[in-house]
Amino acid sequence: SEKELEGLDSKYKELICSLETEEAWSPPCPIRKYQNFWQIEHVLPGILAMQEVFKPRPNDIMVASFIKSGTTWLKALTFTIVHRKKYSFSCHPLLKLNSHDCVPHIEFYYGLQDEQYLETLPSPRVLATHVQYSMLSESVTASRCPIVYICREPKDVIVSLWHMIGRSEMPFTRAFELFCEGRVPYGPAWDHVLEYYTSSLHNPEKILFLKYEEMMNDPIDGVMRLANFIGFPFSEEEKKTGLVEEIVEFCSFNKLKDLDVNKNNGVGNVKNDYYFRKAIVGDWQTHMTAEMATKLDKITEKKFHDSGFTF
Ligand code: A3P
């Protein structure tokens, strides 16, 4: 992995190579512990550069999430809400591009040293990140741009995560153990959720905290809250004509997963269809024993006990 880091800014390289490592997820992604969270080694240079350099525009909108928590969906919804006057549903970027191409992850572009691309995007930009709240620079946290965060019940997160990055490398039971220890990309998952949750309580105008399960249960309400929060509320006229329902339908799992662009296209190791699996709340039941579920629930309870937060 030192080899992969060759050619990077040396100050990052030295720092990264000094960090504790967890090789269980390699290949292709060993993780390193930095400021209490496990980051994917090859993404870390991008994260550090983003932290040092990235300055949002005041009208940017940031989508933040722990991995496998509904990022693809929240990106699609936010992008569609923001650009609803610009694009019709019959000729829409999301029909040809995966959500992740419409809403770029800032740290990935910094990592590829292609951050100039972000500057070419017209305002209002919708941008994304997977980093924890405390990793965001003050230029982001003190800026006016709203942050929308989505979290998901941890048992479903680890199942989804294992299908995406662990399945060919290790049995589910091993991935489960690593998840419980917090040793997963961007983990520990609970700490990630807690940071955004607490920040949203302190600063409710800055951070909208969404739950995947709530969005699944009542997507229309979720989309209206989202639109209000990011400053693109629906007019009475739009509501009357059923635009909210249309957006929900357009960004639904069944609609997006069947598009050609989302059927096994994509770059490198991560194919677009990896982002569309089952989208079922409670799918953990098909993968976990009762003991495993209890073990994970206990950790969740303990982690959130003092915060008042529940899934
Ligand atoms: P499952 O693996 O449980 O099916 P992320 O986008 O953060 O990587 O999260 C991926 C999870 O969100 C996957 O969960 C995926 O199926 C689900 N998902 C993707 N698109 C969705 C959509 N439009 N609506 C609801 N869930 C979606």
CSV table of C-alpha atoms and ligand atoms in Angstrom, one decimal:
chain,number,residue,atom,x,y,z
A,1,SER,CA,0.0,0.0,0.0
A,2,GLU,CA,3.0,2.3,0.4
A,3,LYS,CA,3.4,1.8,-3.3
A,4,GLU,CA,-0.1,3.1,-4.0
A,5,LEU,CA,0.7,6.2,-2.0
A,6,GLU,CA,3.7,7.0,-4.1
A,7,GLY,CA,3.6,10.2,-5.9
A,8,LEU,CA,1.3,11.8,-3.3
A,9,ASP,CA,2.1,14.9,-1.5
A,10,SER,CA,4.9,13.8,0.8
A,11,LYS,CA,3.5,15.4,3.9
A,12,TYR,CA,0.4,13.3,3.6
A,13,LYS,CA,2.3,10.2,2.8
A,14,GLU,CA,4.4,10.4,5.9
A,15,LEU,CA,1.4,11.1,8.1
A,16,ILE,CA,-0.7,8.3,6.5
A,17,CYS,CA,2.1,5.7,6.7
A,18,SER,CA,2.4,6.5,10.5
A,19,LEU,CA,-1.2,5.6,11.2
A,20,GLU,CA,-2.5,2.4,12.7
A,21,THR,CA,-3.8,0.1,9.9
A,22,GLU,CA,-6.4,-2.6,9.6
A,23,GLU,CA,-5.6,-4.9,6.7
A,24,ALA,CA,-8.8,-7.0,6.9
A,25,TRP,CA,-10.5,-5.0,4.2
A,26,SER,CA,-7.7,-5.3,1.8
A,27,PRO,CA,-7.5,-5.7,-1.1
A,28,PRO,CA,-8.7,-3.3,-2.3
A,29,CYS,CA,-9.1,-1.1,0.7
A,30,PRO,CA,-7.0,-1.2,3.8
A,31,ILE,CA,-8.1,1.4,6.4
A,32,ARG,CA,-6.1,3.6,8.7
A,33,LYS,CA,-7.2,5.2,11.9
A,34,TYR,CA,-7.1,9.0,11.8
A,35,GLN,CA,-8.6,11.2,14.5
A,36,ASN,CA,-10.6,8.3,16.0
A,37,PHE,CA,-12.2,7.2,12.7
A,38,TRP,CA,-11.1,4.5,10.2
A,39,GLN,CA,-10.5,6.0,6.7
A,40,ILE,CA,-9.9,4.1,3.5
A,41,GLU,CA,-6.1,4.5,2.9
A,42,HIS,CA,-6.3,5.6,-0.7
A,43,VAL,CA,-9.0,8.1,0.1
A,44,LEU,CA,-7.1,9.7,3.0
A,45,PRO,CA,-5.0,12.0,0.9
A,46,GLY,CA,-8.2,13.4,-0.6
A,47,ILE,CA,-9.8,13.8,2.8
A,48,LEU,CA,-6.7,15.7,4.1
A,49,ALA,CA,-6.5,17.9,1.1
A,50,MET,CA,-10.2,18.6,1.3
A,51,GLN,CA,-9.9,19.5,4.9
A,52,GLU,CA,-7.0,21.9,4.1
A,53,VAL,CA,-8.2,23.5,0.9
A,54,PHE,CA,-11.9,23.1,0.2
A,55,LYS,CA,-14.0,26.2,0.5
A,56,PRO,CA,-17.7,25.8,-0.2
A,57,ARG,CA,-19.7,28.5,-2.0
A,58,PRO,CA,-22.4,29.9,0.3
A,59,ASN,CA,-25.2,28.4,-1.8
A,60,ASP,CA,-23.6,24.9,-2.0
A,61,ILE,CA,-25.7,22.1,-0.5
A,62,MET,CA,-23.8,19.2,1.2
A,63,VAL,CA,-25.0,15.7,1.4
A,64,ALA,CA,-23.3,13.8,4.2
A,65,SER,CA,-23.7,10.1,5.3
A,66,PHE,CA,-22.1,7.0,6.7
A,67,ILE,CA,-21.6,4.5,3.9
A,68,LYS,CA,-24.5,2.3,2.9
A,69,SER,CA,-27.0,4.4,4.7
A,70,GLY,CA,-28.9,5.8,1.7
A,71,THR,CA,-26.4,8.1,0.1
A,72,THR,CA,-27.3,7.3,-3.5
A,73,TRP,CA,-30.9,8.0,-2.8
A,74,LEU,CA,-30.4,11.2,-0.9
A,75,LYS,CA,-28.1,12.5,-3.6
A,76,ALA,CA,-30.8,11.7,-6.3
A,77,LEU,CA,-33.5,13.4,-4.2
A,78,THR,CA,-31.5,16.5,-3.4
A,79,PHE,CA,-30.2,16.9,-7.0
A,80,THR,CA,-33.7,16.5,-8.4
A,81,ILE,CA,-35.3,19.0,-5.9
A,82,VAL,CA,-32.6,21.6,-6.5
A,83,HIS,CA,-32.7,21.3,-10.3
A,84,ARG,CA,-36.4,20.7,-10.8
A,85,LYS,CA,-36.9,23.9,-12.9
A,86,LYS,CA,-33.9,23.2,-15.0
A,87,TYR,CA,-34.5,19.5,-16.0
A,88,SER,CA,-37.7,17.8,-17.0
A,89,PHE,CA,-38.2,14.2,-16.0
A,90,SER,CA,-38.1,13.0,-19.6
A,91,CYS,CA,-34.7,14.5,-20.2
A,92,HIS,CA,-33.0,14.3,-16.8
A,93,PRO,CA,-29.3,13.8,-16.0
A,94,LEU,CA,-30.2,11.0,-13.6
A,95,LEU,CA,-31.5,9.0,-16.6
A,96,LYS,CA,-28.0,8.9,-18.0
A,97,LEU,CA,-25.8,9.3,-15.0
A,98,ASN,CA,-25.5,7.5,-11.7
A,99,SER,CA,-26.3,9.7,-8.6
A,100,HIS,CA,-22.6,9.8,-7.7
A,101,ASP,CA,-21.7,11.4,-11.0
A,102,CYS,CA,-24.4,14.0,-10.6
A,103,VAL,CA,-23.4,14.7,-7.0
A,104,PRO,CA,-19.6,14.3,-6.6
A,105,HIS,CA,-17.9,13.3,-3.4
A,106,ILE,CA,-15.6,16.1,-2.6
A,107,GLU,CA,-12.8,14.0,-1.0
A,108,PHE,CA,-12.7,11.6,-4.0
A,109,TYR,CA,-12.1,14.5,-6.4
A,110,TYR,CA,-9.4,16.0,-4.2
A,111,GLY,CA,-7.9,12.5,-4.0
A,112,LEU,CA,-7.7,12.3,-7.8
A,113,GLN,CA,-6.3,15.8,-7.8
A,114,ASP,CA,-9.2,16.7,-10.0
A,115,GLU,CA,-10.7,19.2,-7.6
A,116,GLN,CA,-10.8,21.8,-10.4
A,117,TYR,CA,-13.8,19.8,-11.8
A,118,LEU,CA,-15.8,20.8,-8.7
A,119,GLU,CA,-15.1,24.5,-9.6
A,120,THR,CA,-16.6,24.0,-13.1
A,121,LEU,CA,-20.0,23.0,-11.7
A,122,PRO,CA,-22.6,25.7,-11.9
A,123,SER,CA,-24.2,27.0,-8.7
A,124,PRO,CA,-26.1,25.8,-6.8
A,125,ARG,CA,-23.8,22.8,-6.4
A,126,VAL,CA,-24.9,19.7,-4.6
A,127,LEU,CA,-21.7,18.0,-3.2
A,128,ALA,CA,-21.2,15.1,-0.9
A,129,THR,CA,-18.9,13.7,1.7
A,130,HIS,CA,-18.6,10.5,3.8
A,131,VAL,CA,-16.3,12.0,6.5
A,132,GLN,CA,-17.4,12.5,10.0
A,133,TYR,CA,-18.5,15.9,11.2
A,134,SER,CA,-15.3,16.7,13.1
A,135,MET,CA,-13.3,16.1,10.0
A,136,LEU,CA,-15.1,18.9,8.2
A,137,SER,CA,-13.0,22.1,8.1
A,138,GLU,CA,-14.3,25.3,9.6
A,139,SER,CA,-14.8,26.7,6.1
A,140,VAL,CA,-17.6,24.1,5.8
A,141,THR,CA,-19.0,24.1,9.3
A,142,ALA,CA,-19.0,27.9,9.7
A,143,SER,CA,-20.3,28.5,6.2
A,144,ARG,CA,-23.9,29.1,5.3
A,145,CYS,CA,-24.3,26.0,3.2
A,146,PRO,CA,-26.8,23.5,4.5
A,147,ILE,CA,-25.7,19.9,5.3
A,148,VAL,CA,-28.2,17.1,5.0
A,149,TYR,CA,-27.2,13.9,6.7
A,150,ILE,CA,-28.8,10.4,6.4
A,151,CYS,CA,-28.3,7.6,8.8
A,152,ARG,CA,-29.5,4.0,8.8
A,153,GLU,CA,-30.0,1.3,11.4
A,154,PRO,CA,-26.6,-0.3,11.9
A,155,LYS,CA,-27.7,-4.0,11.4
A,156,ASP,CA,-28.8,-3.1,7.9
A,157,VAL,CA,-25.7,-1.0,7.3
A,158,ILE,CA,-23.3,-3.9,8.0
A,159,VAL,CA,-25.3,-6.3,5.7
A,160,SER,CA,-25.3,-3.7,2.9
A,161,LEU,CA,-21.6,-3.0,3.5
A,162,TRP,CA,-20.6,-6.6,3.4
A,163,HIS,CA,-22.4,-7.1,0.1
A,164,MET,CA,-20.5,-4.2,-1.3
A,165,ILE,CA,-17.0,-4.5,-0.1
A,166,GLY,CA,-16.5,-7.5,2.0
A,167,ARG,CA,-18.3,-10.3,0.3
A,168,SER,CA,-15.6,-11.7,-1.8
A,169,GLU,CA,-13.0,-11.2,0.9
A,170,MET,CA,-14.5,-12.6,4.1
A,171,PRO,CA,-17.5,-14.4,5.6
A,172,PHE,CA,-20.3,-12.2,6.9
A,173,THR,CA,-19.4,-13.2,10.5
A,174,ARG,CA,-15.9,-11.6,10.1
A,175,ALA,CA,-17.3,-8.4,8.6
A,176,PHE,CA,-19.8,-8.3,11.5
A,177,GLU,CA,-17.0,-8.6,14.1
A,178,LEU,CA,-15.1,-5.8,12.4
A,179,PHE,CA,-18.2,-3.6,12.3
A,180,CYS,CA,-18.8,-4.2,16.0
A,181,GLU,CA,-15.2,-3.1,16.7
A,182,GLY,CA,-15.8,0.0,14.6
A,183,ARG,CA,-13.0,-1.2,12.2
A,184,VAL,CA,-14.8,-0.5,9.0
A,185,PRO,CA,-14.3,2.3,6.4
A,186,TYR,CA,-15.5,5.6,8.0
A,187,GLY,CA,-16.3,3.8,11.2
A,188,PRO,CA,-17.2,3.4,14.0
A,189,ALA,CA,-20.6,3.9,12.5
A,190,TRP,CA,-22.2,5.0,15.8
A,191,ASP,CA,-19.7,7.7,16.4
A,192,HIS,CA,-20.3,9.0,12.9
A,193,VAL,CA,-24.0,9.2,13.4
A,194,LEU,CA,-23.6,10.7,16.9
A,195,GLU,CA,-21.4,13.5,15.7
A,196,TYR,CA,-23.9,14.6,13.1
A,197,TYR,CA,-26.8,14.1,15.4
A,198,THR,CA,-25.4,16.2,18.2
A,199,SER,CA,-24.3,18.9,15.8
A,200,SER,CA,-27.8,19.0,14.3
A,201,LEU,CA,-29.2,19.5,17.8
A,202,HIS,CA,-26.8,22.4,18.4
A,203,ASN,CA,-27.3,23.9,15.0
A,204,PRO,CA,-30.6,22.8,13.6
A,205,GLU,CA,-30.5,25.4,10.8
A,206,LYS,CA,-27.2,24.1,9.5
A,207,ILE,CA,-27.8,20.3,9.6
A,208,LEU,CA,-30.9,18.3,8.7
A,209,PHE,CA,-30.7,14.8,10.3
A,210,LEU,CA,-32.6,12.2,8.3
A,211,LYS,CA,-33.2,8.5,9.0
A,212,TYR,CA,-33.3,6.0,6.1
A,213,GLU,CA,-36.2,4.2,7.7
A,214,GLU,CA,-38.2,7.3,8.2
A,215,MET,CA,-37.6,8.3,4.6
A,216,MET,CA,-38.7,4.8,3.4
A,217,ASN,CA,-41.8,5.0,5.6
A,218,ASP,CA,-42.9,8.4,4.4
A,219,PRO,CA,-40.9,9.6,1.5
A,220,ILE,CA,-43.3,12.4,0.6
A,221,ASP,CA,-42.9,14.0,4.0
A,222,GLY,CA,-39.1,13.4,3.9
A,223,VAL,CA,-38.9,15.1,0.5
A,224,MET,CA,-40.9,18.1,1.7
A,225,ARG,CA,-38.7,18.5,4.8
A,226,LEU,CA,-35.6,18.2,2.6
A,227,ALA,CA,-36.8,20.8,0.1
A,228,ASN,CA,-37.7,23.2,2.9
A,229,PHE,CA,-34.4,22.8,4.6
A,230,ILE,CA,-32.2,23.4,1.6
A,231,GLY,CA,-34.2,26.5,0.6
A,232,PHE,CA,-36.1,25.0,-2.3
A,233,PRO,CA,-39.6,24.6,-0.8
A,234,PHE,CA,-42.4,23.4,-3.0
A,235,SER,CA,-45.0,26.0,-3.9
A,236,GLU,CA,-48.7,25.3,-3.3
A,237,GLU,CA,-49.1,25.0,-7.1
A,238,GLU,CA,-46.3,22.4,-7.2
A,239,LYS,CA,-47.8,20.4,-4.4
A,240,LYS,CA,-51.3,20.5,-6.1
A,241,THR,CA,-49.9,19.2,-9.4
A,242,GLY,CA,-48.3,16.3,-7.6
A,243,LEU,CA,-44.7,17.3,-8.2
A,244,VAL,CA,-43.6,15.9,-4.8
A,245,GLU,CA,-45.0,12.5,-5.6
A,246,GLU,CA,-43.4,12.6,-9.0
A,247,ILE,CA,-40.0,13.3,-7.5
A,248,VAL,CA,-40.4,10.5,-5.0
A,249,GLU,CA,-41.3,8.2,-7.8
A,250,PHE,CA,-38.5,9.4,-10.1
A,251,CYS,CA,-35.9,8.8,-7.4
A,252,SER,CA,-37.4,5.5,-6.1
A,253,PHE,CA,-35.2,2.4,-5.9
A,254,ASN,CA,-37.3,0.5,-8.5
A,255,LYS,CA,-37.1,3.3,-11.0
A,256,LEU,CA,-33.4,4.1,-10.6
A,257,LYS,CA,-32.1,0.5,-10.4
A,258,ASP,CA,-33.7,-0.5,-13.7
A,259,LEU,CA,-32.0,2.3,-15.7
A,260,ASP,CA,-29.3,1.1,-18.0
A,261,VAL,CA,-26.8,3.4,-16.4
A,262,ASN,CA,-27.3,1.7,-13.1
A,263,LYS,CA,-27.0,-1.8,-14.4
A,264,ASN,CA,-23.4,-2.7,-13.9
A,265,ASN,CA,-21.8,0.3,-15.4
A,266,GLY,CA,-19.2,2.4,-13.6
A,267,VAL,CA,-15.5,2.9,-13.2
A,268,GLY,CA,-12.9,0.6,-11.6
A,269,ASN,CA,-14.0,-1.6,-8.7
A,270,VAL,CA,-17.2,0.1,-7.9
A,271,LYS,CA,-19.9,-0.6,-10.4
A,272,ASN,CA,-23.1,1.4,-10.4
A,273,ASP,CA,-25.2,-1.6,-9.6
A,274,TYR,CA,-23.4,-2.0,-6.3
A,275,TYR,CA,-25.5,0.9,-5.0
A,276,PHE,CA,-28.7,-0.8,-5.8
A,277,ARG,CA,-29.2,-4.1,-4.0
A,278,LYS,CA,-32.5,-4.7,-2.2
A,279,ALA,CA,-33.4,-1.5,-0.3
A,280,ILE,CA,-35.3,-3.4,2.3
A,281,VAL,CA,-35.6,-2.2,5.9
A,282,GLY,CA,-34.7,-5.1,8.2
A,283,ASP,CA,-32.9,-7.2,5.6
A,284,TRP,CA,-30.4,-8.0,8.4
A,285,GLN,CA,-32.8,-10.7,9.5
A,286,THR,CA,-31.7,-12.8,6.5
A,287,HIS,CA,-28.1,-12.6,7.5
A,288,MET,CA,-27.8,-12.5,11.3
A,289,THR,CA,-28.5,-14.9,14.1
A,290,ALA,CA,-30.5,-13.7,17.1
A,291,GLU,CA,-27.3,-13.6,19.1
A,292,MET,CA,-25.6,-11.4,16.6
A,293,ALA,CA,-28.5,-9.0,16.4
A,294,THR,CA,-28.6,-8.8,20.2
A,295,LYS,CA,-24.9,-8.2,20.4
A,296,LEU,CA,-25.1,-5.4,17.9
A,297,ASP,CA,-28.2,-3.9,19.5
A,298,LYS,CA,-26.4,-3.8,22.8
A,299,ILE,CA,-23.5,-1.8,21.4
A,300,THR,CA,-26.0,0.6,19.7
A,301,GLU,CA,-27.9,1.1,23.0
A,302,LYS,CA,-24.7,1.7,24.9
A,303,LYS,CA,-23.3,4.1,22.3
A,304,PHE,CA,-26.4,6.2,22.1
A,305,HIS,CA,-27.5,5.9,25.7
A,306,ASP,CA,-26.5,9.4,26.8
A,307,SER,CA,-27.6,11.1,23.7
A,308,GLY,CA,-31.3,10.2,23.7
A,309,PHE,CA,-31.0,9.1,20.1
A,310,THR,CA,-32.7,6.0,18.9
A,311,PHE,CA,-33.1,4.5,15.4
B,1,A3P,P1,-29.2,-2.5,0.6
B,1,A3P,O1,-27.8,-3.0,0.4
B,1,A3P,O2,-29.8,-2.8,1.9
B,1,A3P,O3,-30.1,-2.9,-0.5
B,1,A3P,P2,-25.5,4.0,-0.1
B,1,A3P,O4,-26.2,4.7,-1.3
B,1,A3P,O5,-25.2,4.9,1.0
B,1,A3P,O6,-24.3,3.2,-0.6
B,1,A3P,O7,-26.5,2.9,0.4
B,1,A3P,C1,-26.9,1.8,-0.4
B,1,A3P,C2,-28.2,1.3,0.2
B,1,A3P,O8,-29.3,2.1,-0.2
B,1,A3P,C3,-28.5,-0.1,-0.5
B,1,A3P,O9,-29.1,-0.8,0.5
B,1,A3P,C4,-29.3,0.3,-1.6
B,1,A3P,O10,-30.1,-0.8,-2.1
B,1,A3P,C5,-30.2,1.4,-1.1
B,1,A3P,N1,-30.8,2.3,-2.1
B,1,A3P,C6,-30.2,2.7,-3.2
B,1,A3P,N2,-31.0,3.5,-3.9
B,1,A3P,C7,-32.1,3.6,-3.2
B,1,A3P,C8,-33.4,4.3,-3.4
B,1,A3P,N3,-33.6,5.0,-4.5
B,1,A3P,N4,-34.3,4.2,-2.4
B,1,A3P,C9,-34.1,3.5,-1.3
B,1,A3P,N5,-32.9,2.8,-1.1
B,1,A3P,C10,-32.0,2.8,-2.0
